[in-house]
Each structure stands twice: as structure tokens, then as C-alpha cells.
């Protein structure tokens, strides 16, 4: 990995440099990031390029964003460091060095003394308004929802890997203010709470209207409550589900940056980034990637495993392998499993079977989660339709007909006939407020297949250690 920093220089004529805040800045030679004596304390600067371009300040013949200079100026004015890392200057232009640096961005951010995220003036003003607990309208929240920073694939790794994270305005010289991440989280929580209050306490209204802001809130909660090693892959995929980038490869690089900060784990032969992500998860004994919406592998030995589709060459479609079957906030460090001579074992699972109807505890959990008490006494078909409509409104794209169990409803990714179901496996290790992810086993023996699913219902049976099951 090539690691260079932008630092002040007293000899601007000896190398390309740019002038900011009356000082000349140039790139260092490649540094050893692990060498505390050679590598100074530095800040990572994150900002959105936007569409405006101007000649590159350091590399002749290239262009850079018109936001680069004001963003750097804001970071210099507000930061405590005198060395900076930002992609437009510090990521190599091409070749293996560029790929390696992109794969190690999570590691770079984790080593930074601080992370400075530069926001547009309108976005920064709305956050300040929420911090003051002024009246917040849907129009205010739409400003944040439309902000490209909120939907950027890089946002997650920048926040969760950074030790000290602050938000500043592009016009920092005028505002002279920065916002810490805890203050940002409290302000965003207040804004979404106000929206929920205005919509008769229906959380699905906020989720439908502001999916990116809700995902951002989950990211900020991750930063506040968990170290990166305590974050399941499924929760990462879920928080990244609304993130976008013109280059699908960047989606994978950002995922890699969240899943691991270890340079050694990223040594790899081959270009299939989806497979690389799953391999890193397996090394961490986290198989929660099985709860993604991708088609299963056709290899008879691992039909439970998602098929690692390559990144499309045209950049138009992102592989489904990293899309959770249902994007929600999950807790639990990992979905454990292991291989042995008999096959693959999944740990911490509860086995469920189809039943004629959902019992009272399951029904109570469902209508409470949906905030629809009128569903308490409806028949199972109406209950299933209401639950399906709700989860589809926030991104579920699976089969409409639920599988009834005594504990609740199972929604599989693909349509499954009740008579073909051998068993339903629901995770005790990865949980959500309304249930947990799982797998539906179809058939048995050499013909068995698996569909990922989401269980919605009573979680009483999921509170123990669960069983180890051979897939």
C-alpha cells in the first residue's frame, strides 16, 4: 500500500504544491503507516466532489473537484493536525497501488488522529438547527436526505473507523464551528423523532420517507456503541444498503474498509471483490453474509452459500451478494459456523416448522412492531398481508406469501411451497427488534436447497444459545 500525506513545505519550488491559507502544501514520499516516528499525526478529510471540476493542483493534465480547496481550507482551519490525507491527492492514480490503497482505506482512517467530514452549507445549517431543537420540518430533513454525503458508500467506513470524528462546513471561516459525532447523533435523533411525532408515532413513515437518514442514524449508533470487531457483516450490509457510487467496485472497497482494519487480511489473488468480502467474513468466523438476497451457490456442498457474482463491467448493477434480505438494524457480533469432514455447521440456530396459524405471543409482537393494534384479532391471511406490505414499503423484495409458524411469520426471498419445506432455521446470534434472519431449507439429502428469510414474531425461543445444525 502506498501511503502519502499532504504537509506544509518550505521549499515549494522543488515539487508540485498548492497554496492554502497563505501556506504551501505538497505530498510526502511514501510513508510507513505503522512507524510512529516516521509517520506524523494526521487528519483524514472527507468531502464530496460534486460535478464541478478545475485543473488538478498537483498532477498536470488531471482535474479535481472545485470543492477540494474550500474543503481543505475548512479542515486546516478547524483541525489539530498539520498533515492531511485525502483521496484526490493521496490515492495513487492507477494500477495495483491504487487498488491496494482503496482496500486499505478503513485501516488508514483507523490510524488517523481525527476525521474531518466537510458538509455543504445548507446541510450544516439544518444540523445546527436540530442541535438548537428549533422547529424541524420535513423540508429540513429532505435537505439532509438529498445530501450526497448521506448516501455515499464511503460514509460508513469514514465514521465507524475514525476515533475522533467532527463535521465542519465548507465555509468554516464564516461559521467557526464544528460538530462532534455525539452531537450530530443527538441532533439527527431529535429530527427523526420530531418527524415520527408529526406522523402519529408511525416509524414506517420515517423509514419510507427518509431511508438514507435512518441508515445514517444506524451508522452513528454503531460508532457510539460498538467497536468495529463487534459489528456483524449483516449489520454492515444493512447500513450500506442505501449507499451508492457510480463505480460498483467502490461499494466493495468501502465494505472491506468497515469489515477489517488489518492489512494482512487483504492479501488476495484475483479480482472477485464479492468473494473477497465473504472470505474475510469467514476468517472472522462470521457467516452472517448468508442472510443476503443473492441466489445460492449451485455447488452441492455449499448450496447455503451466496453465489459470488463478479462486479458488472458496465457499472450499472451492483451484485446482490451484499444486499441484506431485509435492511434493518441488527445486533450480535457474528453468525458463527465451522467446517468439518461432514460438511458445514451453523451455530446458534432455532429450528422452526410450518404451522396452521400464529399463536398469540407471535401475533402480539407483530402488530406492536407494525404499530397497528387493529391487527390483533384479524385472521392470519390479513396479518400476513399487512406485515408484507410494511416490510416491502422499506425495501423488502422477496415473496409475498408468508410461512406460518407458531412463533410468527417467515418471509423468504423466493417463493416456497409449504409441502417442500424441510425446516426453517432462525438465528439466535443475529437479532433485530422484530425477529431475526434465517434460512428456509427446501427438500433434503442431495436435493436440498436454501432460501434466505426474515422471521417476524416472538423472540422468546431465540434468547438461548440455540443448536448447531448441519447444512
Coordinates of C-alpha atoms in Angstrom, one line a residue:
X1 CA 0.0 0.0 0.0
X2 CA 1.3 3.5 -0.9
X3 CA 0.7 6.0 1.9
X4 CA 1.5 9.7 1.4
X5 CA 0.4 12.8 3.3
X6 CA -0.2 16.4 2.3
X7 CA 2.1 18.5 4.5
X8 CA 3.3 22.1 4.6
X9 CA 6.5 22.7 2.7
X10 CA 9.1 25.4 2.9
X11 CA 10.5 24.6 -0.5
X12 CA 7.6 24.9 -2.9
X13 CA 9.8 25.1 -6.0
X14 CA 11.3 21.6 -5.6
X15 CA 8.0 19.8 -6.2
X16 CA 4.4 20.5 -7.2
X17 CA 2.5 22.3 -4.4
X18 CA -0.7 24.2 -3.8
X19 CA -1.3 27.3 -1.7
X20 CA -3.9 27.3 1.0
X21 CA -4.3 29.7 3.9
X22 CA -1.2 31.5 2.8
X23 CA 0.9 28.3 3.1
X24 CA 2.4 25.9 0.6
X25 CA 1.4 22.3 0.7
X26 CA 3.0 19.3 -1.0
X27 CA 3.0 15.5 -0.8
X28 CA 5.5 13.5 1.2
X29 CA 7.2 10.4 -0.1
X30 CA 5.5 7.1 0.7
X31 CA 5.5 6.6 4.5
X32 CA 5.3 3.5 6.8
X33 CA 1.9 4.0 8.4
X34 CA 2.9 1.6 11.3
X35 CA 6.1 3.6 12.1
X36 CA 5.1 6.2 14.7
X37 CA 8.4 8.0 14.3
X38 CA 8.3 8.3 10.5
X39 CA 4.6 9.0 10.2
X40 CA 3.3 12.2 11.8
X41 CA -0.2 12.5 13.4
X42 CA -2.6 13.2 10.5
X43 CA -6.3 14.0 9.8
X44 CA -8.4 12.3 7.1
X45 CA -10.5 14.8 5.2
X46 CA -13.8 13.6 3.7
X47 CA -15.9 15.7 1.3
X48 CA -18.0 15.1 -1.8
X49 CA -16.5 16.0 -5.2
X50 CA -19.7 17.2 -6.8
X51 CA -19.8 17.9 -10.5
X52 CA -17.6 21.0 -10.7
X53 CA -14.0 20.5 -11.9
X54 CA -10.8 22.5 -12.2
X55 CA -7.2 21.7 -13.1
X56 CA -5.5 19.5 -10.6
X57 CA -3.3 21.4 -8.2
X58 CA -0.5 18.7 -8.1
X59 CA -0.9 16.4 -11.1
X60 CA -0.6 18.1 -14.5
X61 CA -3.2 17.0 -17.1
X62 CA -5.7 15.9 -14.4
X63 CA -8.7 17.6 -12.8
X64 CA -10.0 17.8 -9.3
X65 CA -13.2 18.9 -7.7
X66 CA -13.9 22.6 -7.2
X67 CA -14.8 21.7 -3.7
X68 CA -11.3 20.5 -2.9
X69 CA -9.7 23.8 -2.0
X70 CA -12.6 25.1 0.3
X71 CA -12.8 21.7 2.0
X72 CA -9.1 21.6 2.6
X73 CA -9.2 25.1 3.9
X74 CA -12.0 24.3 6.3
X75 CA -10.1 21.2 7.6
X76 CA -6.9 23.2 8.1
X77 CA -8.7 25.9 10.0
X78 CA -10.6 23.5 12.3
X79 CA -8.1 20.7 12.7
X80 CA -5.5 20.0 15.2
X81 CA -3.1 18.3 12.8
X82 CA -0.6 19.7 10.3
X83 CA -0.6 16.6 8.0
X84 CA -3.6 15.5 6.0
X85 CA -4.8 12.5 4.0
X86 CA -7.5 13.0 1.3
X87 CA -8.2 10.9 -1.7
X88 CA -7.7 13.4 -4.5
X89 CA -4.1 13.8 -3.6
X90 CA -3.1 10.7 -1.6
X91 CA -4.7 7.8 -3.6
X92 CA -2.5 6.6 -6.5
X93 CA -3.8 7.4 -9.9
X94 CA -3.9 3.8 -11.3
X95 CA -2.6 0.3 -11.1
X96 CA -2.2 -2.2 -8.2
X97 CA -1.1 0.6 -5.9
X98 CA -4.5 2.3 -6.3
X99 CA -6.5 -0.9 -5.7
X100 CA -4.4 -1.7 -2.6
X101 CA -4.8 1.9 -1.2
X102 CA -8.6 1.7 -1.7
X103 CA -8.8 -1.6 0.0
X104 CA -6.9 -0.2 3.0
X105 CA -8.9 3.0 3.4
X106 CA -10.6 1.6 6.6
X107 CA -7.1 1.0 8.0
X108 CA -6.0 4.4 7.1
X109 CA -9.0 6.1 8.7
X110 CA -8.5 4.0 11.9
X111 CA -4.9 5.3 12.2
X112 CA -5.9 8.9 11.8
X113 CA -5.8 11.2 14.8
X114 CA -9.0 12.7 13.6
X115 CA -11.5 12.5 10.8
X116 CA -12.9 15.8 9.4
X117 CA -16.1 15.4 7.3
X118 CA -16.9 18.6 5.3
X119 CA -20.6 19.3 4.7
X120 CA -22.3 21.7 2.4
X121 CA -23.6 25.0 3.9
X122 CA -27.3 24.0 3.8
X123 CA -26.8 20.6 5.4
X124 CA -24.6 22.1 8.1
X125 CA -27.2 24.8 8.9
X126 CA -30.0 22.2 9.3
X127 CA -27.9 20.2 11.7
X128 CA -27.2 23.3 13.8
X129 CA -31.0 24.0 13.7
X130 CA -31.7 20.5 15.1
X131 CA -29.0 20.9 17.7
X132 CA -30.8 24.0 18.9
X133 CA -34.0 22.0 18.9
X134 CA -35.7 24.6 16.7
X135 CA -38.8 23.6 14.8
X136 CA -37.9 20.9 12.2
X137 CA -40.0 20.4 9.1
X138 CA -40.0 17.6 6.6
X139 CA -38.4 20.1 4.2
X140 CA -35.4 20.5 6.6
X141 CA -35.0 16.7 6.7
X142 CA -35.3 16.5 2.9
X143 CA -32.2 18.7 2.7
X144 CA -30.3 16.1 4.6
X145 CA -31.9 13.1 2.8
X146 CA -30.8 14.6 -0.6
X147 CA -27.3 15.4 0.5
X148 CA -24.9 13.1 -1.4
X149 CA -22.8 12.8 1.7
X150 CA -25.6 10.8 3.4
X151 CA -25.8 8.3 0.5
X152 CA -22.1 8.0 -0.2
X153 CA -20.7 4.5 0.0
X154 CA -17.6 5.9 1.9
X155 CA -19.6 7.5 4.8
X156 CA -19.9 4.3 6.9
X157 CA -16.2 3.4 7.0
X158 CA -15.2 7.0 7.5
X159 CA -17.4 7.3 10.6
X160 CA -17.0 3.9 12.2
X161 CA -13.3 3.7 11.7
X162 CA -12.5 7.2 12.9
X163 CA -11.6 7.6 16.6
X164 CA -12.3 11.4 16.7
X165 CA -14.9 12.5 14.1
X166 CA -16.0 16.0 13.5
X167 CA -18.3 17.7 10.9
X168 CA -17.5 21.2 9.6
X169 CA -19.0 23.5 7.0
X170 CA -17.3 24.3 3.7
X171 CA -17.5 27.9 4.8
X172 CA -15.7 27.2 8.1
X173 CA -14.1 30.6 8.1
X174 CA -17.5 32.1 8.4
X175 CA -19.2 29.6 10.8
X176 CA -16.1 29.0 13.0
X177 CA -17.9 25.9 14.3
X178 CA -17.5 22.1 14.2
X179 CA -19.9 19.4 15.4
X180 CA -18.8 16.3 17.2
X181 CA -20.3 13.0 16.3
X182 CA -22.2 12.5 19.5
X183 CA -23.8 16.0 19.0
X184 CA -24.6 15.0 15.4
X185 CA -26.3 11.8 16.5
X186 CA -28.4 13.6 19.1
X187 CA -29.4 16.2 16.6
X188 CA -30.4 13.6 13.9
X189 CA -32.3 11.6 16.5
X190 CA -34.2 14.7 17.5
X191 CA -35.1 15.5 13.9
X192 CA -36.3 11.9 13.2
X193 CA -38.2 11.9 16.5
X194 CA -40.0 15.1 15.5
X195 CA -41.0 13.6 12.2
X196 CA -42.3 10.5 13.9
X197 CA -44.2 12.6 16.3
X198 CA -45.8 14.5 13.4
X199 CA -46.8 11.3 11.7
X200 CA -48.8 9.8 14.7
X201 CA -45.8 7.8 16.0
X202 CA -45.6 5.6 12.9
X203 CA -41.9 4.7 12.5
X204 CA -42.6 3.3 9.0
X205 CA -43.4 6.8 7.7
X206 CA -39.9 8.0 8.7
X207 CA -38.3 4.9 7.2
X208 CA -40.2 5.2 3.9
X209 CA -39.6 9.0 3.6
X210 CA -36.1 9.2 4.9
X211 CA -34.4 5.8 4.4
X212 CA -30.9 7.3 4.0
X213 CA -31.2 9.4 7.2
X214 CA -32.3 6.3 9.1
X215 CA -29.4 4.3 7.7
X216 CA -27.1 7.2 8.8
X217 CA -28.5 7.2 12.3
X218 CA -27.7 3.4 12.5
X219 CA -24.1 4.2 11.4
X220 CA -23.8 6.8 14.1
X221 CA -25.2 4.4 16.7
X222 CA -22.6 1.8 15.5
X223 CA -19.8 4.3 16.1
X224 CA -21.2 5.1 19.6
X225 CA -21.9 1.6 20.8
X226 CA -19.6 -0.9 19.1
X227 CA -16.0 -1.4 18.2
X228 CA -15.6 -2.5 14.6
X229 CA -14.9 -6.0 15.7
X230 CA -18.3 -6.3 17.3
X231 CA -20.2 -5.5 14.1
X232 CA -21.7 -8.4 12.1
X233 CA -21.3 -8.4 8.4
X234 CA -25.1 -8.4 8.0
X235 CA -25.4 -5.2 10.0
X236 CA -22.7 -3.6 7.8
X237 CA -24.6 -4.7 4.6
X238 CA -27.8 -3.4 6.1
X239 CA -26.3 0.0 6.9
X240 CA -24.8 0.2 3.4
X241 CA -28.0 -0.8 1.6
X242 CA -28.9 2.7 0.7
X243 CA -25.4 3.8 -0.2
X244 CA -24.5 4.4 -3.9
X245 CA -21.4 5.1 -6.1
X246 CA -21.0 5.3 -9.8
X247 CA -18.3 2.6 -9.6
X248 CA -19.6 -0.7 -8.1
X249 CA -16.1 -1.6 -7.1
X250 CA -16.1 1.3 -4.6
X251 CA -19.0 -0.2 -2.9
X252 CA -16.9 -3.3 -2.1
X253 CA -13.9 -1.3 -1.1
X254 CA -16.0 0.6 1.4
X255 CA -17.4 -2.7 2.7
X256 CA -13.9 -4.0 3.1
X257 CA -12.9 -0.9 5.0
X258 CA -15.6 -1.5 7.6
X259 CA -15.1 -5.2 7.9
X260 CA -11.3 -5.2 8.6
X261 CA -8.6 -2.8 9.6
X262 CA -5.9 -5.4 9.3
X263 CA -3.6 -5.0 6.2
X264 CA -2.6 -8.7 6.4
X265 CA -6.2 -9.8 5.8
X266 CA -6.5 -8.1 2.5
X267 CA -3.7 -10.0 0.7
X268 CA -5.6 -11.6 -2.2
X269 CA -5.2 -13.2 -5.6
X270 CA -8.0 -12.5 -8.0
X271 CA -10.4 -9.7 -8.7
X272 CA -13.7 -11.0 -7.4
X273 CA -14.4 -8.5 -4.7
X274 CA -17.6 -10.1 -3.5
X275 CA -15.8 -13.3 -2.9
X276 CA -13.1 -11.4 -1.1
X277 CA -15.6 -9.9 1.3
X278 CA -17.1 -13.3 2.1
X279 CA -13.7 -14.9 2.6
X280 CA -12.7 -12.1 5.1
X281 CA -16.0 -12.7 6.9
X282 CA -15.3 -16.5 7.1
X283 CA -11.8 -15.8 8.6
X284 CA -13.6 -13.8 11.3
X285 CA -16.0 -16.7 11.9
X286 CA -18.9 -14.5 10.8
X287 CA -21.2 -16.2 8.3
X288 CA -24.0 -13.6 8.5
X289 CA -23.4 -12.9 4.8
X290 CA -25.7 -15.9 4.2
X291 CA -28.6 -13.7 5.1
X292 CA -28.3 -11.7 1.9
X293 CA -30.7 -11.7 -1.0
X294 CA -28.3 -13.3 -3.6
X295 CA -29.1 -16.6 -5.3
X296 CA -27.4 -19.6 -3.6
X297 CA -24.3 -21.4 -4.9
X298 CA -25.0 -24.4 -7.2
X299 CA -22.2 -26.5 -5.7
X300 CA -24.0 -29.4 -3.9
X301 CA -21.5 -29.0 -1.0
X302 CA -22.5 -25.4 -0.3
X303 CA -25.9 -24.6 -1.5
X304 CA -26.4 -22.5 1.6
X305 CA -23.7 -20.0 0.5
X306 CA -24.5 -17.0 -1.7
X307 CA -23.1 -17.1 -5.2
X308 CA -20.3 -14.6 -5.5
X309 CA -21.3 -12.8 -8.7
X310 CA -18.4 -10.6 -10.2
X311 CA -18.7 -6.9 -10.4
X312 CA -20.5 -5.9 -13.6
X313 CA -18.2 -4.4 -16.2
X314 CA -20.6 -1.6 -17.2
X315 CA -21.0 -0.4 -13.6
X316 CA -24.8 -0.3 -13.9
X317 CA -25.8 -3.0 -11.4
X318 CA -24.3 -3.9 -8.0
X319 CA -24.1 -7.7 -7.2
X320 CA -26.9 -8.8 -4.9
X321 CA -24.5 -10.8 -2.7
X322 CA -24.1 -7.8 -0.3
X323 CA -27.8 -6.8 -0.2
X324 CA -29.5 -7.9 3.0
X325 CA -32.7 -9.8 2.6
X326 CA -34.2 -7.1 4.8
X327 CA -32.3 -3.9 5.7
X328 CA -32.8 -3.2 9.4
X329 CA -30.6 -2.6 12.4
X330 CA -29.3 -5.9 13.7
X331 CA -27.3 -6.7 16.9
X332 CA -25.0 -9.5 17.6
X333 CA -21.3 -9.8 16.8
X334 CA -21.4 -12.6 14.3
X335 CA -23.1 -15.7 12.9
X336 CA -20.7 -18.4 13.9
X337 CA -20.2 -21.7 12.0
X338 CA -17.5 -24.2 11.1
X339 CA -16.5 -26.8 8.5
X340 CA -15.6 -30.4 9.3
X341 CA -15.4 -33.7 7.4
X342 CA -19.2 -34.0 7.4
X343 CA -19.9 -30.5 5.9
X344 CA -20.7 -27.0 7.2
X345 CA -22.3 -26.4 10.6
X346 CA -24.1 -23.3 11.6
X347 CA -24.2 -22.4 15.3
X348 CA -26.8 -20.8 17.5
X349 CA -29.9 -21.6 15.5
X350 CA -33.5 -22.3 16.4
X351 CA -35.4 -24.8 14.2
X352 CA -39.0 -23.9 13.3
X353 CA -41.6 -25.7 11.3
X354 CA -44.6 -24.6 9.4
X355 CA -47.8 -24.4 11.5
X356 CA -51.5 -23.8 10.7
X357 CA -51.5 -20.4 12.4
X358 CA -49.5 -17.9 14.5
X359 CA -50.0 -18.1 18.3
X360 CA -50.9 -15.2 20.5
X361 CA -47.3 -14.2 21.5
X362 CA -46.2 -14.0 17.9
X363 CA -49.3 -12.0 16.8
X364 CA -48.7 -9.6 19.7
X365 CA -45.1 -9.0 18.6
X366 CA -46.1 -8.4 15.0
X367 CA -48.9 -5.9 15.5
X368 CA -46.9 -4.0 18.1
X369 CA -43.9 -3.7 15.7
X370 CA -46.2 -2.6 12.9
X371 CA -47.9 -0.1 15.2
X372 CA -51.2 -1.5 14.1
X373 CA -53.2 -2.7 17.1
X374 CA -56.2 -3.3 14.9
X375 CA -54.4 -6.4 13.6
X376 CA -54.8 -8.2 17.0
X377 CA -57.9 -10.0 16.1
X378 CA -57.6 -10.4 12.3
X379 CA -57.1 -13.8 10.6
X380 CA -53.6 -14.9 9.6
X381 CA -54.0 -14.0 5.9
X382 CA -54.8 -10.4 6.8
X383 CA -51.9 -10.3 9.3
X384 CA -49.5 -11.7 6.7
X385 CA -50.6 -9.2 4.1
X386 CA -50.2 -6.3 6.5
X387 CA -46.7 -7.4 7.5
X388 CA -45.7 -8.0 3.9
X389 CA -46.9 -4.5 2.9
X390 CA -45.0 -2.9 5.7
X391 CA -41.6 -4.6 5.0
X392 CA -42.0 -4.0 1.3
X393 CA -42.5 -0.3 2.0
X394 CA -39.0 -0.2 3.4
X395 CA -37.2 -2.3 0.8
X396 CA -38.1 -6.0 1.1
X397 CA -38.3 -7.6 -2.4
X398 CA -39.0 -11.2 -1.5
X399 CA -42.0 -13.5 -1.8
X400 CA -45.4 -12.2 -0.7
X401 CA -46.8 -15.3 0.9
X402 CA -45.5 -15.9 4.4
X403 CA -44.7 -19.2 6.0
X404 CA -46.8 -19.5 9.2
X405 CA -45.1 -20.8 12.4
X406 CA -46.4 -20.8 15.9
X407 CA -43.9 -18.1 16.8
X408 CA -44.6 -15.8 13.9
X409 CA -44.2 -15.2 10.1
X410 CA -41.4 -16.2 7.8
X411 CA -40.8 -14.2 4.6
X412 CA -38.4 -16.0 2.2
X413 CA -36.6 -14.3 -0.7
X414 CA -38.0 -16.8 -3.2
X415 CA -41.5 -18.4 -3.3
X416 CA -41.6 -21.6 -1.3
X417 CA -44.3 -24.3 -1.3
X418 CA -45.3 -25.3 2.2
X419 CA -45.1 -29.0 1.4
X420 CA -41.5 -28.6 0.2
X421 CA -40.2 -27.1 3.4
X422 CA -37.9 -29.4 5.5
X423 CA -37.2 -26.9 8.3
X424 CA -36.7 -23.2 8.9
X425 CA -33.5 -22.1 10.7
X426 CA -33.7 -18.8 12.5
X427 CA -30.6 -17.2 14.0
X428 CA -30.2 -16.8 17.8
X429 CA -26.9 -14.9 17.3
X430 CA -28.1 -12.1 14.9
X431 CA -31.2 -10.4 16.1
X432 CA -33.5 -7.5 15.4
X433 CA -36.3 -5.7 17.3
X434 CA -39.0 -7.7 15.5
X435 CA -37.2 -11.1 14.9
X436 CA -34.2 -12.4 13.2
X437 CA -32.8 -13.6 9.8
X438 CA -32.7 -17.2 8.8
X439 CA -32.7 -19.8 6.1
X440 CA -35.5 -22.0 4.8
X441 CA -34.4 -25.5 3.9
X442 CA -36.2 -26.9 0.9
X443 CA -36.0 -30.7 0.4
X444 CA -33.4 -33.0 1.9
X445 CA -30.4 -35.0 1.0
X446 CA -28.7 -34.3 -2.2
X447 CA -31.6 -32.2 -3.5
X448 CA -31.8 -29.8 -0.6
X449 CA -31.7 -26.1 -1.3
X450 CA -31.9 -22.9 0.8
X451 CA -33.7 -19.6 0.6
X452 CA -32.7 -16.7 2.9
X453 CA -35.6 -15.4 5.0
X454 CA -36.6 -12.9 7.7
X455 CA -38.6 -14.0 10.7
X456 CA -41.0 -11.6 12.3
X457 CA -42.6 -12.7 15.6
X458 CA -41.9 -13.7 19.2
X459 CA -38.2 -14.0 20.0
X460 CA -38.6 -15.9 23.3
X461 CA -37.1 -19.1 21.7
X462 CA -34.2 -17.1 20.3
X463 CA -32.9 -15.9 23.6
X464 CA -30.9 -19.1 24.4
X465 CA -27.7 -20.5 22.8
X466 CA -29.6 -22.4 20.1
X467 CA -28.5 -25.5 18.3
X468 CA -25.7 -26.4 15.9
X469 CA -27.2 -27.6 12.6
X470 CA -25.5 -29.3 9.7
X471 CA -26.4 -27.7 6.4

